[in-house]
Every structure is written in C-alpha cells, then in structure tokens.
Amino acid sequence: MDGDLILSLGDQEKLAALREVDLYRQWHSLDEERRCLECGLPITGRQIQIVLYADGSGPLRGQCPTSKCSSIPMDWSLPRDADPIMRETEEAAATAHAFVSP
C-alpha cells in the first residue's frame, strides 16, 4: 500500500520478523531462498521486505521485493530441491509429458 513503511532491520531482527510473518514455512537463515509464485522470481530472506502499515495499525507483514509484485508469504514456495511435493509434482508432469506424442 502507498505510504507503508518498509522497515530497515538488523540480521537477527529481520530473521525474527520473517519467522513472525511467514506462518507457512520455517526460516533458519536470511540466506534461504523461496520462489515467488506471483512473479516467478527467486527471493531470499535478505531481499524480502518487512512492512508496517502507514497508520501503524495491524501486524507486520512480509512482501516480495520485486517491483509491482504484491505477493505475501503464502505465495512463496520452497525451492524445488527443498520441497519434496513440488519435486514429485514436477517429475510426474515431466513423465506425463514424455508420453504425449506431438
């Protein structure tokens, strides 16, 4: 939202904030990567923006740092190698695609 404040936090504060705003996946390090399902780009904990509403209401929130991307933590997936469900889904899709003749 316009006028919201992107917080500048130290490493430990940022990691704590990520753990607070991302209720879907654990964060062990700011160097961990997620894939934004909205813009398709990889993002790290260091890049993710921790935002406070302009009027000070509401909790902190995390948002993708990509310009014009409005994704939030529920829109971020683990990298393929770290997510067994994503890996199995992609492998099944590739196998199914291999059986389809042009």
PDB file of N, CA and C in Angstrom:
ATOM      1  N   MET A   1       0.833  -1.194   0.000  1.00  0.00           N
ATOM      2  CA  MET A   1       0.000   0.000   0.000  1.00  0.00           C
ATOM      3  C   MET A   1       0.872   1.251   0.000  1.00  0.00           C
ATOM      4  N   ASP A   2       0.356   2.292  -0.579  1.00  0.00           N
ATOM      5  CA  ASP A   2       1.096   3.542  -0.620  1.00  0.00           C
ATOM      6  C   ASP A   2       1.280   4.094   0.784  1.00  0.00           C
ATOM      7  N   GLY A   3       2.485   4.573   1.042  1.00  0.00           N
ATOM      8  CA  GLY A   3       2.771   5.183   2.325  1.00  0.00           C
ATOM      9  C   GLY A   3       3.170   4.212   3.412  1.00  0.00           C
ATOM     10  N   ASP A   4       3.080   2.909   3.150  1.00  0.00           N
ATOM     11  CA  ASP A   4       3.503   1.937   4.151  1.00  0.00           C
ATOM     12  C   ASP A   4       5.009   2.035   4.325  1.00  0.00           C
ATOM     13  N   LEU A   5       5.471   1.657   5.484  1.00  0.00           N
ATOM     14  CA  LEU A   5       6.886   1.791   5.835  1.00  0.00           C
ATOM     15  C   LEU A   5       7.603   0.459   5.695  1.00  0.00           C
ATOM     16  N   ILE A   6       8.616   0.413   4.831  1.00  0.00           N
ATOM     17  CA  ILE A   6       9.481  -0.760   4.716  1.00  0.00           C
ATOM     18  C   ILE A   6      10.544  -0.624   5.795  1.00  0.00           C
ATOM     19  N   LEU A   7      10.583  -1.567   6.712  1.00  0.00           N
ATOM     20  CA  LEU A   7      11.479  -1.478   7.854  1.00  0.00           C
ATOM     21  C   LEU A   7      12.907  -1.858   7.487  1.00  0.00           C
ATOM     22  N   SER A   8      13.846  -1.158   8.059  1.00  0.00           N
ATOM     23  CA  SER A   8      15.264  -1.485   7.925  1.00  0.00           C
ATOM     24  C   SER A   8      15.681  -2.164   9.226  1.00  0.00           C
ATOM     25  N   LEU A   9      15.965  -3.463   9.150  1.00  0.00           N
ATOM     26  CA  LEU A   9      16.234  -4.253  10.351  1.00  0.00           C
ATOM     27  C   LEU A   9      17.611  -4.889  10.287  1.00  0.00           C
ATOM     28  N   GLY A  10      18.205  -5.101  11.441  1.00  0.00           N
ATOM     29  CA  GLY A  10      19.442  -5.874  11.528  1.00  0.00           C
ATOM     30  C   GLY A  10      19.136  -7.329  11.213  1.00  0.00           C
ATOM     31  N   ASP A  11      20.184  -8.121  11.004  1.00  0.00           N
ATOM     32  CA  ASP A  11      20.004  -9.515  10.605  1.00  0.00           C
ATOM     33  C   ASP A  11      19.130 -10.314  11.574  1.00  0.00           C
ATOM     34  N   GLN A  12      19.413 -10.226  12.853  1.00  0.00           N
ATOM     35  CA  GLN A  12      18.645 -11.010  13.822  1.00  0.00           C
ATOM     36  C   GLN A  12      17.196 -10.535  13.904  1.00  0.00           C
ATOM     37  N   GLU A  13      16.998  -9.221  13.838  1.00  0.00           N
ATOM     38  CA  GLU A  13      15.634  -8.675  13.858  1.00  0.00           C
ATOM     39  C   GLU A  13      14.865  -9.098  12.602  1.00  0.00           C
ATOM     40  N   LYS A  14      15.549  -9.081  11.461  1.00  0.00           N
ATOM     41  CA  LYS A  14      14.896  -9.454  10.205  1.00  0.00           C
ATOM     42  C   LYS A  14      14.513 -10.931  10.220  1.00  0.00           C
ATOM     43  N   LEU A  15      15.404 -11.786  10.706  1.00  0.00           N
ATOM     44  CA  LEU A  15      15.101 -13.205  10.787  1.00  0.00           C
ATOM     45  C   LEU A  15      13.912 -13.443  11.727  1.00  0.00           C
ATOM     46  N   ALA A  16      13.895 -12.760  12.849  1.00  0.00           N
ATOM     47  CA  ALA A  16      12.769 -12.883  13.787  1.00  0.00           C
ATOM     48  C   ALA A  16      11.470 -12.397  13.135  1.00  0.00           C
ATOM     49  N   ALA A  17      11.537 -11.311  12.381  1.00  0.00           N
ATOM     50  CA  ALA A  17      10.353 -10.780  11.706  1.00  0.00           C
ATOM     51  C   ALA A  17       9.861 -11.758  10.641  1.00  0.00           C
ATOM     52  N   LEU A  18      10.785 -12.361   9.876  1.00  0.00           N
ATOM     53  CA  LEU A  18      10.390 -13.352   8.872  1.00  0.00           C
ATOM     54  C   LEU A  18       9.681 -14.532   9.529  1.00  0.00           C
ATOM     55  N   ARG A  19      10.203 -14.962  10.643  1.00  0.00           N
ATOM     56  CA  ARG A  19       9.585 -16.082  11.360  1.00  0.00           C
ATOM     57  C   ARG A  19       8.192 -15.706  11.855  1.00  0.00           C
ATOM     58  N   GLU A  20       8.000 -14.446  12.159  1.00  0.00           N
ATOM     59  CA  GLU A  20       6.698 -13.969  12.636  1.00  0.00           C
ATOM     60  C   GLU A  20       5.688 -13.851  11.493  1.00  0.00           C
ATOM     61  N   VAL A  21       6.120 -13.327  10.357  1.00  0.00           N
ATOM     62  CA  VAL A  21       5.170 -13.051   9.273  1.00  0.00           C
ATOM     63  C   VAL A  21       4.912 -14.252   8.359  1.00  0.00           C
ATOM     64  N   ASP A  22       5.845 -15.200   8.296  1.00  0.00           N
ATOM     65  CA  ASP A  22       5.660 -16.357   7.430  1.00  0.00           C
ATOM     66  C   ASP A  22       5.180 -17.534   8.268  1.00  0.00           C
ATOM     67  N   LEU A  23       3.883 -17.726   8.282  1.00  0.00           N
ATOM     68  CA  LEU A  23       3.280 -18.795   9.077  1.00  0.00           C
ATOM     69  C   LEU A  23       3.281 -20.129   8.337  1.00  0.00           C
ATOM     70  N   TYR A  24       3.787 -20.140   7.107  1.00  0.00           N
ATOM     71  CA  TYR A  24       3.684 -21.310   6.251  1.00  0.00           C
ATOM     72  C   TYR A  24       4.962 -22.129   6.177  1.00  0.00           C
ATOM     73  N   ARG A  25       6.120 -21.483   6.321  1.00  0.00           N
ATOM     74  CA  ARG A  25       7.403 -22.165   6.216  1.00  0.00           C
ATOM     75  C   ARG A  25       8.368 -21.631   7.259  1.00  0.00           C
ATOM     76  N   GLN A  26       9.256 -22.486   7.696  1.00  0.00           N
ATOM     77  CA  GLN A  26      10.255 -22.067   8.690  1.00  0.00           C
ATOM     78  C   GLN A  26      11.411 -21.353   8.004  1.00  0.00           C
ATOM     79  N   TRP A  27      11.968 -20.402   8.710  1.00  0.00           N
ATOM     80  CA  TRP A  27      13.173 -19.700   8.255  1.00  0.00           C
ATOM     81  C   TRP A  27      14.285 -19.995   9.249  1.00  0.00           C
ATOM     82  N   HIS A  28      15.410 -20.503   8.742  1.00  0.00           N
ATOM     83  CA  HIS A  28      16.568 -20.778   9.588  1.00  0.00           C
ATOM     84  C   HIS A  28      17.683 -19.776   9.343  1.00  0.00           C
ATOM     85  N   SER A  29      17.596 -19.080   8.200  1.00  0.00           N
ATOM     86  CA  SER A  29      18.655 -18.160   7.792  1.00  0.00           C
ATOM     87  C   SER A  29      18.089 -17.141   6.815  1.00  0.00           C
ATOM     88  N   LEU A  30      18.666 -15.953   6.805  1.00  0.00           N
ATOM     89  CA  LEU A  30      18.271 -14.942   5.828  1.00  0.00           C
ATOM     90  C   LEU A  30      18.732 -15.299   4.429  1.00  0.00           C
ATOM     91  N   ASP A  31      19.644 -16.251   4.309  1.00  0.00           N
ATOM     92  CA  ASP A  31      20.148 -16.655   3.002  1.00  0.00           C
ATOM     93  C   ASP A  31      19.289 -17.725   2.339  1.00  0.00           C
ATOM     94  N   GLU A  32      18.283 -18.220   3.047  1.00  0.00           N
ATOM     95  CA  GLU A  32      17.384 -19.210   2.452  1.00  0.00           C
ATOM     96  C   GLU A  32      16.618 -18.572   1.304  1.00  0.00           C
ATOM     97  N   GLU A  33      16.271 -19.405   0.351  1.00  0.00           N
ATOM     98  CA  GLU A  33      15.582 -18.926  -0.845  1.00  0.00           C
ATOM     99  C   GLU A  33      14.164 -19.473  -0.916  1.00  0.00           C
ATOM    100  N   ARG A  34      13.292 -18.662  -1.439  1.00  0.00           N
ATOM    101  CA  ARG A  34      11.930 -19.058  -1.759  1.00  0.00           C
ATOM    102  C   ARG A  34      11.680 -18.656  -3.210  1.00  0.00           C
ATOM    103  N   ARG A  35      10.684 -19.237  -3.829  1.00  0.00           N
ATOM    104  CA  ARG A  35      10.278 -18.821  -5.174  1.00  0.00           C
ATOM    105  C   ARG A  35       8.925 -18.148  -5.049  1.00  0.00           C
ATOM    106  N   CYS A  36       8.836 -16.946  -5.570  1.00  0.00           N
ATOM    107  CA  CYS A  36       7.581 -16.209  -5.547  1.00  0.00           C
ATOM    108  C   CYS A  36       6.689 -16.782  -6.636  1.00  0.00           C
ATOM    109  N   LEU A  37       5.519 -17.259  -6.262  1.00  0.00           N
ATOM    110  CA  LEU A  37       4.615 -17.865  -7.225  1.00  0.00           C
ATOM    111  C   LEU A  37       3.870 -16.811  -8.046  1.00  0.00           C
ATOM    112  N   GLU A  38       3.917 -15.565  -7.620  1.00  0.00           N
ATOM    113  CA  GLU A  38       3.247 -14.499  -8.374  1.00  0.00           C
ATOM    114  C   GLU A  38       4.135 -13.954  -9.491  1.00  0.00           C
ATOM    115  N   CYS A  39       5.377 -13.595  -9.162  1.00  0.00           N
ATOM    116  CA  CYS A  39       6.267 -13.032 -10.190  1.00  0.00           C
ATOM    117  C   CYS A  39       7.219 -14.079 -10.762  1.00  0.00           C
ATOM    118  N   GLY A  40       7.347 -15.235 -10.092  1.00  0.00           N
ATOM    119  CA  GLY A  40       8.170 -16.321 -10.594  1.00  0.00           C
ATOM    120  C   GLY A  40       9.650 -16.217 -10.262  1.00  0.00           C
ATOM    121  N   LEU A  41      10.043 -15.191  -9.538  1.00  0.00           N
ATOM    122  CA  LEU A  41      11.459 -14.991  -9.254  1.00  0.00           C
ATOM    123  C   LEU A  41      11.873 -15.605  -7.923  1.00  0.00           C
ATOM    124  N   PRO A  42      13.148 -16.002  -7.818  1.00  0.00           N
ATOM    125  CA  PRO A  42      13.670 -16.454  -6.525  1.00  0.00           C
ATOM    126  C   PRO A  42      13.925 -15.242  -5.641  1.00  0.00           C
ATOM    127  N   ILE A  43      13.646 -15.388  -4.351  1.00  0.00           N
ATOM    128  CA  ILE A  43      13.897 -14.312  -3.383  1.00  0.00           C
ATOM    129  C   ILE A  43      14.520 -14.924  -2.137  1.00  0.00           C
ATOM    130  N   THR A  44      15.373 -14.168  -1.481  1.00  0.00           N
ATOM    131  CA  THR A  44      15.982 -14.633  -0.229  1.00  0.00           C
ATOM    132  C   THR A  44      15.374 -13.855   0.930  1.00  0.00           C
ATOM    133  N   GLY A  45      15.629 -14.363   2.122  1.00  0.00           N
ATOM    134  CA  GLY A  45      15.169 -13.661   3.315  1.00  0.00           C
ATOM    135  C   GLY A  45      15.735 -12.255   3.407  1.00  0.00           C
ATOM    136  N   ARG A  46      16.941 -12.068   2.918  1.00  0.00           N
ATOM    137  CA  ARG A  46      17.547 -10.731   2.936  1.00  0.00           C
ATOM    138  C   ARG A  46      16.792  -9.758   2.035  1.00  0.00           C
ATOM    139  N   GLN A  47      16.227 -10.265   0.951  1.00  0.00           N
ATOM    140  CA  GLN A  47      15.544  -9.413  -0.012  1.00  0.00           C
ATOM    141  C   GLN A  47      14.094  -9.111   0.363  1.00  0.00           C
ATOM    142  N   ILE A  48      13.463 -10.017   1.071  1.00  0.00           N
ATOM    143  CA  ILE A  48      12.061  -9.843   1.414  1.00  0.00           C
ATOM    144  C   ILE A  48      11.886  -8.580   2.256  1.00  0.00           C
ATOM    145  N   GLN A  49      10.839  -7.850   1.959  1.00  0.00           N
ATOM    146  CA  GLN A  49      10.572  -6.604   2.672  1.00  0.00           C
ATOM    147  C   GLN A  49       9.637  -6.869   3.844  1.00  0.00           C
ATOM    148  N   ILE A  50      10.004  -6.319   4.987  1.00  0.00           N
ATOM    149  CA  ILE A  50       9.144  -6.356   6.165  1.00  0.00           C
ATOM    150  C   ILE A  50       8.493  -4.989   6.242  1.00  0.00           C
ATOM    151  N   VAL A  51       7.162  -4.984   6.248  1.00  0.00           N
ATOM    152  CA  VAL A  51       6.418  -3.742   6.082  1.00  0.00           C
ATOM    153  C   VAL A  51       5.500  -3.491   7.265  1.00  0.00           C
ATOM    154  N   LEU A  52       5.399  -2.220   7.633  1.00  0.00           N
ATOM    155  CA  LEU A  52       4.486  -1.748   8.672  1.00  0.00           C
ATOM    156  C   LEU A  52       3.475  -0.844   7.992  1.00  0.00           C
ATOM    157  N   TYR A  53       2.197  -1.023   8.278  1.00  0.00           N
ATOM    158  CA  TYR A  53       1.173  -0.159   7.702  1.00  0.00           C
ATOM    159  C   TYR A  53       1.456   1.289   8.055  1.00  0.00           C
ATOM    160  N   ALA A  54       1.166   2.184   7.136  1.00  0.00           N
ATOM    161  CA  ALA A  54       1.458   3.610   7.304  1.00  0.00           C
ATOM    162  C   ALA A  54       0.844   4.185   8.567  1.00  0.00           C
ATOM    163  N   ASP A  55      -0.344   3.732   8.914  1.00  0.00           N
ATOM    164  CA  ASP A  55      -1.004   4.283  10.103  1.00  0.00           C
ATOM    165  C   ASP A  55      -0.632   3.542  11.385  1.00  0.00           C
ATOM    166  N   GLY A  56       0.279   2.580  11.266  1.00  0.00           N
ATOM    167  CA  GLY A  56       0.734   1.844  12.445  1.00  0.00           C
ATOM    168  C   GLY A  56      -0.220   0.757  12.899  1.00  0.00           C
ATOM    169  N   SER A  57      -1.323   0.593  12.195  1.00  0.00           N
ATOM    170  CA  SER A  57      -2.284  -0.440  12.585  1.00  0.00           C
ATOM    171  C   SER A  57      -1.863  -1.789  12.001  1.00  0.00           C
ATOM    172  N   GLY A  58      -2.382  -2.821  12.575  1.00  0.00           N
ATOM    173  CA  GLY A  58      -2.140  -4.158  12.052  1.00  0.00           C
ATOM    174  C   GLY A  58      -0.747  -4.676  12.361  1.00  0.00           C
ATOM    175  N   PRO A  59      -0.557  -5.967  12.105  1.00  0.00           N
ATOM    176  CA  PRO A  59       0.744  -6.596  12.357  1.00  0.00           C
ATOM    177  C   PRO A  59       1.728  -6.294  11.234  1.00  0.00           C
ATOM    178  N   LEU A  60       2.970  -6.640  11.470  1.00  0.00           N
ATOM    179  CA  LEU A  60       3.970  -6.574  10.405  1.00  0.00           C
ATOM    180  C   LEU A  60       3.538  -7.519   9.300  1.00  0.00           C
ATOM    181  N   ARG A  61       4.017  -7.256   8.103  1.00  0.00           N
ATOM    182  CA  ARG A  61       3.764  -8.195   7.017  1.00  0.00           C
ATOM    183  C   ARG A  61       5.003  -8.296   6.137  1.00  0.00           C
ATOM    184  N   GLY A  62       5.138  -9.415   5.474  1.00  0.00           N
ATOM    185  CA  GLY A  62       6.240  -9.615   4.544  1.00  0.00           C
ATOM    186  C   GLY A  62       5.718  -9.467   3.137  1.00  0.00           C
ATOM    187  N   GLN A  63       6.552  -8.920   2.255  1.00  0.00           N
ATOM    188  CA  GLN A  63       6.145  -8.831   0.859  1.00  0.00           C
ATOM    189  C   GLN A  63       7.341  -9.041  -0.047  1.00  0.00           C
ATOM    190  N   CYS A  64       7.053  -9.520  -1.248  1.00  0.00           N
ATOM    191  CA  CYS A  64       8.077  -9.750  -2.256  1.00  0.00           C
ATOM    192  C   CYS A  64       8.738  -8.420  -2.605  1.00  0.00           C
ATOM    193  N   PRO A  65      10.060  -8.415  -2.796  1.00  0.00           N
ATOM    194  CA  PRO A  65      10.755  -7.174  -3.113  1.00  0.00           C
ATOM    195  C   PRO A  65      10.670  -6.757  -4.585  1.00  0.00           C
ATOM    196  N   THR A  66      10.114  -7.646  -5.426  1.00  0.00           N
ATOM    197  CA  THR A  66      10.043  -7.355  -6.855  1.00  0.00           C
ATOM    198  C   THR A  66       9.051  -6.223  -7.109  1.00  0.00           C
ATOM    199  N   SER A  67       9.462  -5.270  -7.929  1.00  0.00           N
ATOM    200  CA  SER A  67       8.623  -4.125  -8.260  1.00  0.00           C
ATOM    201  C   SER A  67       7.270  -4.581  -8.806  1.00  0.00           C
ATOM    202  N   LYS A  68       6.220  -4.024  -8.289  1.00  0.00           N
ATOM    203  CA  LYS A  68       4.832  -4.286  -8.701  1.00  0.00           C
ATOM    204  C   LYS A  68       4.343  -5.695  -8.383  1.00  0.00           C
ATOM    205  N   CYS A  69       5.074  -6.434  -7.571  1.00  0.00           N
ATOM    206  CA  CYS A  69       4.620  -7.751  -7.128  1.00  0.00           C
ATOM    207  C   CYS A  69       4.015  -7.584  -5.740  1.00  0.00           C
ATOM    208  N   SER A  70       2.817  -8.078  -5.556  1.00  0.00           N
ATOM    209  CA  SER A  70       2.130  -7.890  -4.277  1.00  0.00           C
ATOM    210  C   SER A  70       2.030  -9.179  -3.468  1.00  0.00           C
ATOM    211  N   SER A  71       2.905 -10.134  -3.763  1.00  0.00           N
ATOM    212  CA  SER A  71       2.805 -11.415  -3.061  1.00  0.00           C
ATOM    213  C   SER A  71       3.180 -11.292  -1.587  1.00  0.00           C
ATOM    214  N   ILE A  72       2.651 -12.220  -0.825  1.00  0.00           N
ATOM    215  CA  ILE A  72       2.877 -12.318   0.614  1.00  0.00           C
ATOM    216  C   ILE A  72       3.370 -13.733   0.913  1.00  0.00           C
ATOM    217  N   PRO A  73       3.763 -14.036   2.152  1.00  0.00           N
ATOM    218  CA  PRO A  73       4.378 -15.337   2.445  1.00  0.00           C
ATOM    219  C   PRO A  73       3.630 -16.560   1.929  1.00  0.00           C
ATOM    220  N   MET A  74       2.316 -16.541   1.911  1.00  0.00           N
ATOM    221  CA  MET A  74       1.599 -17.725   1.414  1.00  0.00           C
ATOM    222  C   MET A  74       1.836 -17.950  -0.081  1.00  0.00           C
ATOM    223  N   ASP A  75       2.379 -16.952  -0.774  1.00  0.00           N
ATOM    224  CA  ASP A  75       2.665 -17.047  -2.206  1.00  0.00           C
ATOM    225  C   ASP A  75       4.105 -17.452  -2.502  1.00  0.00           C
ATOM    226  N   TRP A  76       4.860 -17.834  -1.500  1.00  0.00           N
ATOM    227  CA  TRP A  76       6.265 -18.192  -1.694  1.00  0.00           C
ATOM    228  C   TRP A  76       6.441 -19.681  -1.454  1.00  0.00           C
ATOM    229  N   SER A  77       7.091 -20.361  -2.383  1.00  0.00           N
ATOM    230  CA  SER A  77       7.334 -21.792  -2.215  1.00  0.00           C
ATOM    231  C   SER A  77       8.806 -22.037  -1.950  1.00  0.00           C
ATOM    232  N   LEU A  78       9.069 -23.179  -1.370  1.00  0.00           N
ATOM    233  CA  LEU A  78      10.449 -23.601  -1.186  1.00  0.00           C
ATOM    234  C   LEU A  78      11.032 -23.936  -2.551  1.00  0.00           C
ATOM    235  N   PRO A  79      12.340 -23.813  -2.701  1.00  0.00           N
ATOM    236  CA  PRO A  79      12.952 -24.229  -3.966  1.00  0.00           C
ATOM    237  C   PRO A  79      12.641 -25.695  -4.238  1.00  0.00           C
ATOM    238  N   ARG A  80      12.622 -26.067  -5.492  1.00  0.00           N
ATOM    239  CA  ARG A  80      12.285 -27.431  -5.907  1.00  0.00           C
ATOM    240  C   ARG A  80      13.062 -28.481  -5.125  1.00  0.00           C
ATOM    241  N   ASP A  81      14.353 -28.265  -4.949  1.00  0.00           N
ATOM    242  CA  ASP A  81      15.185 -29.266  -4.275  1.00  0.00           C
ATOM    243  C   ASP A  81      14.824 -29.436  -2.805  1.00  0.00           C
ATOM    244  N   ALA A  82      14.257 -28.417  -2.189  1.00  0.00           N
ATOM    245  CA  ALA A  82      13.941 -28.486  -0.765  1.00  0.00           C
ATOM    246  C   ALA A  82      12.496 -28.897  -0.511  1.00  0.00           C
ATOM    247  N   ASP A  83      11.689 -28.985  -1.565  1.00  0.00           N
ATOM    248  CA  ASP A  83      10.263 -29.271  -1.406  1.00  0.00           C
ATOM    249  C   ASP A  83       9.924 -30.591  -2.108  1.00  0.00           C
ATOM    250  N   PRO A  84       9.812 -31.681  -1.347  1.00  0.00           N
ATOM    251  CA  PRO A  84       9.585 -32.991  -1.965  1.00  0.00           C
ATOM    252  C   PRO A  84       8.274 -33.068  -2.746  1.00  0.00           C
ATOM    253  N   ILE A  85       7.237 -32.379  -2.307  1.00  0.00           N
ATOM    254  CA  ILE A  85       5.960 -32.410  -3.024  1.00  0.00           C
ATOM    255  C   ILE A  85       6.106 -31.725  -4.381  1.00  0.00           C
ATOM    256  N   MET A  86       6.775 -30.570  -4.405  1.00  0.00           N
ATOM    257  CA  MET A  86       6.999 -29.855  -5.658  1.00  0.00           C
ATOM    258  C   MET A  86       7.842 -30.711  -6.604  1.00  0.00           C
ATOM    259  N   ARG A  87       8.872 -31.355  -6.072  1.00  0.00           N
ATOM    260  CA  ARG A  87       9.742 -32.196  -6.895  1.00  0.00           C
ATOM    261  C   ARG A  87       8.939 -33.349  -7.517  1.00  0.00           C
ATOM    262  N   GLU A  88       8.118 -34.022  -6.706  1.00  0.00           N
ATOM    263  CA  GLU A  88       7.314 -35.142  -7.211  1.00  0.00           C
ATOM    264  C   GLU A  88       6.305 -34.666  -8.253  1.00  0.00           C
ATOM    265  N   THR A  89       5.709 -33.514  -8.027  1.00  0.00           N
ATOM    266  CA  THR A  89       4.736 -32.973  -8.972  1.00  0.00           C
ATOM    267  C   THR A  89       5.393 -32.660 -10.306  1.00  0.00           C
ATOM    268  N   GLU A  90       6.556 -32.020 -10.267  1.00  0.00           N
ATOM    269  CA  GLU A  90       7.267 -31.682 -11.499  1.00  0.00           C
ATOM    270  C   GLU A  90       7.721 -32.942 -12.231  1.00  0.00           C
ATOM    271  N   GLU A  91       8.186 -33.955 -11.482  1.00  0.00           N
ATOM    272  CA  GLU A  91       8.622 -35.199 -12.108  1.00  0.00           C
ATOM    273  C   GLU A  91       7.445 -35.929 -12.755  1.00  0.00           C
ATOM    274  N   ALA A  92       6.294 -35.934 -12.084  1.00  0.00           N
ATOM    275  CA  ALA A  92       5.103 -36.578 -12.642  1.00  0.00           C
ATOM    276  C   ALA A  92       4.646 -35.850 -13.905  1.00  0.00           C
ATOM    277  N   ALA A  93       4.696 -34.531 -13.882  1.00  0.00           N
ATOM    278  CA  ALA A  93       4.301 -33.752 -15.058  1.00  0.00           C
ATOM    279  C   ALA A  93       5.255 -34.017 -16.219  1.00  0.00           C
ATOM    280  N   ALA A  94       6.545 -34.099 -15.937  1.00  0.00           N
ATOM    281  CA  ALA A  94       7.533 -34.370 -16.985  1.00  0.00           C
ATOM    282  C   ALA A  94       7.330 -35.765 -17.569  1.00  0.00           C
ATOM    283  N   THR A  95       7.039 -36.732 -16.718  1.00  0.00           N
ATOM    284  CA  THR A  95       6.800 -38.099 -17.181  1.00  0.00           C
ATOM    285  C   THR A  95       5.543 -38.153 -18.043  1.00  0.00           C
ATOM    286  N   ALA A  96       4.477 -37.506 -17.606  1.00  0.00           N
ATOM    287  CA  ALA A  96       3.241 -37.479 -18.376  1.00  0.00           C
ATOM    288  C   ALA A  96       3.451 -36.796 -19.717  1.00  0.00           C
ATOM    289  N   HIS A  97       4.230 -35.741 -19.728  1.00  0.00           N
ATOM    290  CA  HIS A  97       4.518 -35.004 -20.965  1.00  0.00           C
ATOM    291  C   HIS A  97       5.321 -35.878 -21.931  1.00  0.00           C
ATOM    292  N   ALA A  98       6.190 -36.727 -21.414  1.00  0.00           N
ATOM    293  CA  ALA A  98       7.026 -37.583 -22.256  1.00  0.00           C
ATOM    294  C   ALA A  98       6.192 -38.603 -23.023  1.00  0.00           C
ATOM    295  N   PHE A  99       5.016 -38.975 -22.485  1.00  0.00           N
ATOM    296  CA  PHE A  99       4.160 -39.959 -23.136  1.00  0.00           C
ATOM    297  C   PHE A  99       3.203 -39.345 -24.151  1.00  0.00           C
ATOM    298  N   VAL A 100       3.149 -38.049 -24.192  1.00  0.00           N
ATOM    299  CA  VAL A 100       2.243 -37.375 -25.145  1.00  0.00           C
ATOM    300  C   VAL A 100       2.986 -37.178 -26.449  1.00  0.00           C
ATOM    301  N   SER A 101       2.435 -37.719 -27.530  1.00  0.00           N
ATOM    302  CA  SER A 101       3.086 -37.554 -28.822  1.00  0.00           C
ATOM    303  C   SER A 101       2.604 -36.267 -29.491  1.00  0.00           C
ATOM    304  N   PRO A 102       3.488 -35.610 -30.244  1.00  0.00           N
ATOM    305  CA  PRO A 102       3.119 -34.343 -30.880  1.00  0.00           C
ATOM    306  C   PRO A 102       2.082 -34.498 -31.968  1.00  0.00           C
TER     307      PRO A 102
END
